[in-house]
């Protein structure tokens, strides 16, 4: 992953997904070789020269101003996450390798998770490696190959398409999270290896990665089909582990009184019987 090309690759991908109708331009010539806007159209709408914009996409212009970046974000209809990502790509923060978070979860956090009997919880890093989980969190993913990394589970395990009932949505979300992580730490060798592996082994990952969608881990709901508990719809909150930057704590819960709460209780009973 060439750091000098990250900004240009992102702009190109988002330009190709932005339509004339979205930016208020007339249909014009329908004989376009590529989808989306042309470079000169983006440049005109952003108020920069076509040559300058081409240099941005080619990685030859590496210091755009905040005003230019904000103008491009407006033209390309970027949301707040994608706009922040654009600025991050243009001004990457230097990361000292000695400050990179370890992949060990603090004993204090592990004890806290183990005290939660009714909520699955896991801790992941930027690569979505599962670093730790409480008993219910481990049981949620039990029996699935590649369950130690949620991206490998999603793209390299065929059973994931049954486990994740909205596989396309969940796969796209995880890919967007990985794109966000790659901007924050684009020279992490393990992250680069993961991207290369997934690109090589999964055409679906290639397709989703090429879109350059970005998303932070915050809150959402996921529909699971568990081999023992059955169907569950669980909402989650993601919390940054401030004591170890780069780690996130995911806590799942079911809607009170719902069939999912009953299914989660069934899984909890099974966990209790095995301990």
Short mmCIF file of C-alpha atoms in Angstrom, two decimals:
data_model
loop_
_atom_site.label_atom_id
_atom_site.label_comp_id
_atom_site.label_asym_id
_atom_site.label_seq_id
_atom_site.Cartn_x
_atom_site.Cartn_y
_atom_site.Cartn_z
CA UNK A 1 0.00 0.00 0.00
CA UNK A 2 1.81 3.11 -1.28
CA UNK A 3 1.23 5.97 1.16
CA UNK A 4 1.79 8.54 -1.59
CA UNK A 5 -1.14 7.09 -3.56
CA UNK A 6 -3.69 6.77 -0.76
CA UNK A 7 -5.13 10.26 -1.21
CA UNK A 8 -5.34 9.93 -5.00
CA UNK A 9 -6.86 6.45 -4.82
CA UNK A 10 -9.53 7.70 -2.41
CA UNK A 11 -10.39 10.72 -4.56
CA UNK A 12 -10.58 8.57 -7.69
CA UNK A 13 -12.83 5.99 -6.07
CA UNK A 14 -15.23 8.59 -4.71
CA UNK A 15 -15.24 10.55 -7.95
CA UNK A 16 -16.31 7.41 -9.81
CA UNK A 17 -19.23 6.86 -7.44
CA UNK A 18 -20.53 10.45 -7.65
CA UNK A 19 -23.09 11.08 -10.40
CA UNK A 20 -23.85 14.12 -12.48
CA UNK A 21 -27.32 14.25 -10.99
CA UNK A 22 -25.92 14.36 -7.45
CA UNK A 23 -23.90 17.49 -8.18
CA UNK A 24 -26.55 19.19 -10.30
CA UNK A 25 -24.86 18.88 -13.70
CA UNK A 26 -26.89 18.14 -16.86
CA UNK A 27 -26.73 14.58 -18.27
CA UNK A 28 -24.69 15.71 -21.28
CA UNK A 29 -22.70 13.10 -23.16
CA UNK A 30 -23.73 9.55 -22.17
CA UNK A 31 -20.71 7.98 -23.89
CA UNK A 32 -18.52 7.92 -20.81
CA UNK A 33 -15.76 5.36 -20.57
CA UNK A 34 -15.83 5.36 -16.77
CA UNK A 35 -18.70 5.87 -14.30
CA UNK A 36 -19.10 8.97 -12.19
CA UNK A 37 -17.65 12.41 -12.67
CA UNK A 38 -14.75 13.36 -14.89
CA UNK A 39 -11.66 14.97 -13.40
CA UNK A 40 -12.37 18.30 -15.03
CA UNK A 41 -15.89 18.31 -13.60
CA UNK A 42 -14.62 17.75 -10.06
CA UNK A 43 -12.00 20.44 -10.54
CA UNK A 44 -14.54 22.96 -11.86
CA UNK A 45 -16.98 22.33 -8.99
CA UNK A 46 -14.21 22.50 -6.37
CA UNK A 47 -12.77 25.71 -7.81
CA UNK A 48 -9.33 24.36 -8.68
CA UNK A 49 -7.59 23.85 -11.99
CA UNK A 50 -7.91 20.53 -13.78
CA UNK A 51 -4.13 20.15 -13.79
CA UNK A 52 -3.99 20.64 -10.01
CA UNK A 53 -6.71 18.06 -9.42
CA UNK A 54 -4.98 15.55 -11.73
CA UNK A 55 -1.78 16.01 -9.72
CA UNK A 56 -3.76 15.21 -6.55
CA UNK A 57 -5.09 11.96 -8.01
CA UNK A 58 -1.66 11.00 -9.32
CA UNK A 59 0.03 11.63 -5.98
CA UNK A 60 2.20 14.44 -7.34
CA UNK A 61 0.51 17.12 -5.19
CA UNK A 62 0.77 16.18 -1.53
CA UNK A 63 -0.05 19.38 0.33
CA UNK A 64 -3.60 20.54 -0.50
CA UNK A 65 -5.00 23.22 1.76
CA UNK A 66 -7.88 22.58 4.15
CA UNK A 67 -10.04 24.80 1.93
CA UNK A 68 -9.35 22.61 -1.11
CA UNK A 69 -10.02 19.44 0.86
CA UNK A 70 -13.31 20.79 2.19
CA UNK A 71 -14.33 21.85 -1.31
CA UNK A 72 -13.57 18.38 -2.66
CA UNK A 73 -15.49 16.79 0.21
CA UNK A 74 -18.51 18.90 -0.67
CA UNK A 75 -18.31 18.05 -4.37
CA UNK A 76 -17.92 14.32 -3.67
CA UNK A 77 -20.77 14.38 -1.11
CA UNK A 78 -18.60 12.99 1.67
CA UNK A 79 -20.12 12.50 5.11
CA UNK A 80 -18.34 13.58 8.28
CA UNK A 81 -16.37 10.31 8.61
CA UNK A 82 -15.23 10.36 5.00
CA UNK A 83 -14.30 14.05 5.23
CA UNK A 84 -12.14 13.39 8.29
CA UNK A 85 -10.59 10.45 6.41
CA UNK A 86 -9.78 12.74 3.47
CA UNK A 87 -7.98 15.18 5.77
CA UNK A 88 -6.15 12.28 7.47
CA UNK A 89 -4.89 11.01 4.11
CA UNK A 90 -3.64 14.46 3.17
CA UNK A 91 -1.95 15.01 6.55
CA UNK A 92 -1.08 11.60 8.00
CA UNK A 93 0.05 11.65 11.58
CA UNK A 94 3.48 10.26 12.24
CA UNK A 95 3.30 7.11 14.34
CA UNK A 96 6.29 6.00 16.32
CA UNK A 97 6.55 2.24 16.24
CA UNK A 98 7.35 2.25 19.95
CA UNK A 99 3.93 3.83 20.55
CA UNK A 100 1.95 1.31 18.55
CA UNK A 101 -0.53 -0.39 20.89
CA UNK A 102 0.26 -3.92 21.93
CA UNK A 103 -2.16 -6.72 21.19
CA UNK A 104 -2.54 -7.55 24.86
CA UNK A 105 -5.67 -6.53 26.73
CA UNK A 106 -5.16 -5.16 30.20
CA UNK A 107 -6.04 -7.55 33.05
CA UNK A 108 -8.32 -4.88 34.51
CA UNK A 109 -10.42 -4.73 31.35
CA UNK A 110 -10.52 -8.53 31.09
CA UNK A 111 -11.81 -8.80 34.67
CA UNK A 112 -14.45 -6.19 33.92
CA UNK A 113 -15.66 -8.07 30.83
CA UNK A 114 -15.80 -11.38 32.69
CA UNK A 115 -18.15 -9.79 35.23
CA UNK A 116 -20.75 -9.17 32.52
CA UNK A 117 -22.92 -12.27 32.47
CA UNK A 118 -25.71 -11.08 30.15
CA UNK A 119 -23.84 -9.23 27.40
CA UNK A 120 -21.37 -10.61 24.86
CA UNK A 121 -18.24 -8.47 24.79
CA UNK A 122 -15.01 -8.59 22.79
CA UNK A 123 -11.95 -6.39 22.39
CA UNK A 124 -10.50 -5.91 18.91
CA UNK A 125 -7.58 -3.97 17.43
CA UNK A 126 -7.42 -1.94 14.22
CA UNK A 127 -7.05 -5.11 12.15
CA UNK A 128 -10.18 -6.54 13.83
CA UNK A 129 -8.16 -9.25 15.55
CA UNK A 130 -10.21 -10.51 18.49
CA UNK A 131 -7.85 -9.96 21.42
CA UNK A 132 -10.15 -11.00 24.26
CA UNK A 133 -13.76 -11.75 25.04
CA UNK A 134 -15.97 -12.72 27.92
CA UNK A 135 -17.56 -16.17 27.98
CA UNK A 136 -20.68 -15.06 26.11
CA UNK A 137 -18.62 -13.16 23.55
CA UNK A 138 -16.50 -16.23 22.86
CA UNK A 139 -19.64 -18.41 22.64
CA UNK A 140 -21.16 -16.08 20.05
CA UNK A 141 -18.38 -16.94 17.58
CA UNK A 142 -17.69 -20.52 18.71
CA UNK A 143 -17.09 -23.18 16.09
CA UNK A 144 -16.33 -20.72 13.30
CA UNK A 145 -13.01 -20.89 11.45
CA UNK A 146 -11.02 -17.61 11.52
CA UNK A 147 -13.00 -16.35 14.52
CA UNK A 148 -9.75 -14.79 15.82
CA UNK A 149 -10.04 -12.10 13.14
CA UNK A 150 -13.44 -10.74 12.11
CA UNK A 151 -12.29 -9.82 8.60
CA UNK A 152 -10.91 -13.28 7.83
CA UNK A 153 -14.06 -14.78 9.34
CA UNK A 154 -16.24 -12.62 7.10
CA UNK A 155 -14.40 -13.10 3.81
CA UNK A 156 -12.55 -16.40 4.08
CA UNK A 157 -15.09 -18.58 5.90
CA UNK A 158 -18.05 -19.63 3.69
CA UNK A 159 -20.13 -20.21 6.83
CA UNK A 160 -20.00 -16.45 7.49
CA UNK A 161 -22.72 -15.94 4.89
CA UNK A 162 -25.06 -17.92 7.13
CA UNK A 163 -23.71 -16.58 10.43
CA UNK A 164 -24.10 -12.95 9.33
CA UNK A 165 -27.69 -12.79 8.10
CA UNK A 166 -26.95 -9.44 6.38
CA UNK A 167 -23.58 -10.55 5.07
CA UNK A 168 -23.16 -7.87 2.38
CA UNK A 169 -23.92 -5.06 4.83
CA UNK A 170 -21.68 -6.43 7.55
CA UNK A 171 -18.83 -7.23 5.16
CA UNK A 172 -18.97 -3.70 3.71
CA UNK A 173 -18.99 -2.22 7.22
CA UNK A 174 -15.91 -4.16 8.28
CA UNK A 175 -14.09 -3.24 5.06
CA UNK A 176 -14.89 0.43 5.68
CA UNK A 177 -13.52 0.11 9.21
CA UNK A 178 -10.31 -1.37 7.80
CA UNK A 179 -9.98 1.55 5.37
CA UNK A 180 -10.27 3.93 8.31
CA UNK A 181 -7.58 1.99 10.16
CA UNK A 182 -5.27 1.99 7.14
CA UNK A 183 -5.28 5.79 7.06
CA UNK A 184 -4.41 5.99 10.75
CA UNK A 185 -1.57 3.47 10.50
CA UNK A 186 -0.76 2.89 6.84
CA UNK A 187 2.68 1.39 7.46
CA UNK A 188 1.66 -1.30 9.94
CA UNK A 189 3.19 -4.41 8.32
CA UNK A 190 0.58 -6.77 9.79
CA UNK A 191 -2.24 -4.59 8.50
CA UNK A 192 -0.67 -4.52 5.05
CA UNK A 193 -0.30 -8.31 5.09
CA UNK A 194 -3.97 -8.68 6.02
CA UNK A 195 -5.09 -6.42 3.18
CA UNK A 196 -2.91 -8.31 0.71
CA UNK A 197 -4.19 -11.68 1.94
CA UNK A 198 -7.84 -10.68 1.72
CA UNK A 199 -7.32 -9.08 -1.71
CA UNK A 200 -5.68 -12.26 -2.95
CA UNK A 201 -8.22 -14.70 -1.49
CA UNK A 202 -11.53 -12.85 -1.82
CA UNK A 203 -13.00 -11.16 -4.90
CA UNK A 204 -15.72 -9.69 -2.67
CA UNK A 205 -13.11 -8.00 -0.50
CA UNK A 206 -11.40 -6.62 -3.62
CA UNK A 207 -14.73 -5.19 -4.79
CA UNK A 208 -15.56 -3.56 -1.47
CA UNK A 209 -12.01 -2.32 -0.83
CA UNK A 210 -11.99 -0.58 -4.23
CA UNK A 211 -14.95 1.58 -3.16
CA UNK A 212 -12.84 3.28 -0.46
CA UNK A 213 -15.79 3.57 1.91
CA UNK A 214 -14.77 4.60 5.42
CA UNK A 215 -16.52 4.21 8.71
CA UNK A 216 -15.61 4.36 12.37
CA UNK A 217 -16.72 1.72 14.84
CA UNK A 218 -19.47 3.37 16.89
CA UNK A 219 -22.88 1.74 17.16
CA UNK A 220 -25.03 -0.51 14.99
CA UNK A 221 -27.05 -3.71 15.05
CA UNK A 222 -26.07 -7.09 13.63
CA UNK A 223 -28.30 -10.02 12.75
CA UNK A 224 -26.67 -13.36 13.56
CA UNK A 225 -27.66 -16.97 12.99
CA UNK A 226 -25.99 -18.98 15.74
CA UNK A 227 -25.72 -22.74 15.30
CA UNK A 228 -27.10 -23.34 18.81
CA UNK A 229 -29.06 -20.25 19.87
CA UNK A 230 -30.68 -19.57 16.49
CA UNK A 231 -31.41 -16.11 15.14
CA UNK A 232 -30.32 -13.08 17.16
CA UNK A 233 -30.45 -9.37 16.45
CA UNK A 234 -27.94 -7.66 18.72
CA UNK A 235 -27.11 -3.98 18.92
CA UNK A 236 -23.62 -2.97 19.92
CA UNK A 237 -21.72 0.00 21.25
CA UNK A 238 -18.03 0.36 20.50
CA UNK A 239 -15.84 2.08 23.08
CA UNK A 240 -12.26 3.24 22.56
CA UNK A 241 -9.88 1.74 25.10
CA UNK A 242 -8.09 4.90 26.16
CA UNK A 243 -5.41 3.00 28.05
CA UNK A 244 -4.38 1.27 24.82
CA UNK A 245 -5.02 3.37 21.66
CA UNK A 246 -6.04 1.25 18.70
CA UNK A 247 -8.15 -1.15 20.75
CA UNK A 248 -11.95 -1.05 20.87
CA UNK A 249 -14.38 -2.73 23.22
CA UNK A 250 -17.60 -4.05 21.63
CA UNK A 251 -20.56 -4.71 23.94
CA UNK A 252 -23.64 -6.44 22.50
CA UNK A 253 -27.17 -6.47 23.85
CA UNK A 254 -30.59 -7.73 22.81
CA UNK A 255 -33.82 -5.75 22.91
CA UNK A 256 -35.55 -6.46 26.23
CA UNK A 257 -38.44 -8.87 25.86
CA UNK A 258 -37.51 -9.80 22.30
CA UNK A 259 -36.96 -13.26 20.78
CA UNK A 260 -33.29 -12.28 20.54
CA UNK A 261 -33.16 -11.82 24.30
CA UNK A 262 -34.57 -15.33 24.69
CA UNK A 263 -32.00 -16.71 22.21
CA UNK A 264 -29.20 -14.94 24.08
CA UNK A 265 -30.47 -16.40 27.37
CA UNK A 266 -30.41 -19.84 25.75
CA UNK A 267 -26.76 -19.31 24.79
CA UNK A 268 -26.00 -18.02 28.28
CA UNK A 269 -27.50 -21.15 29.83
CA UNK A 270 -25.35 -23.32 27.60
CA UNK A 271 -22.23 -21.39 28.60
CA UNK A 272 -23.13 -21.77 32.26
CA UNK A 273 -23.61 -25.51 31.87
CA UNK A 274 -20.15 -25.92 30.38
CA UNK A 275 -18.29 -23.98 33.07
#
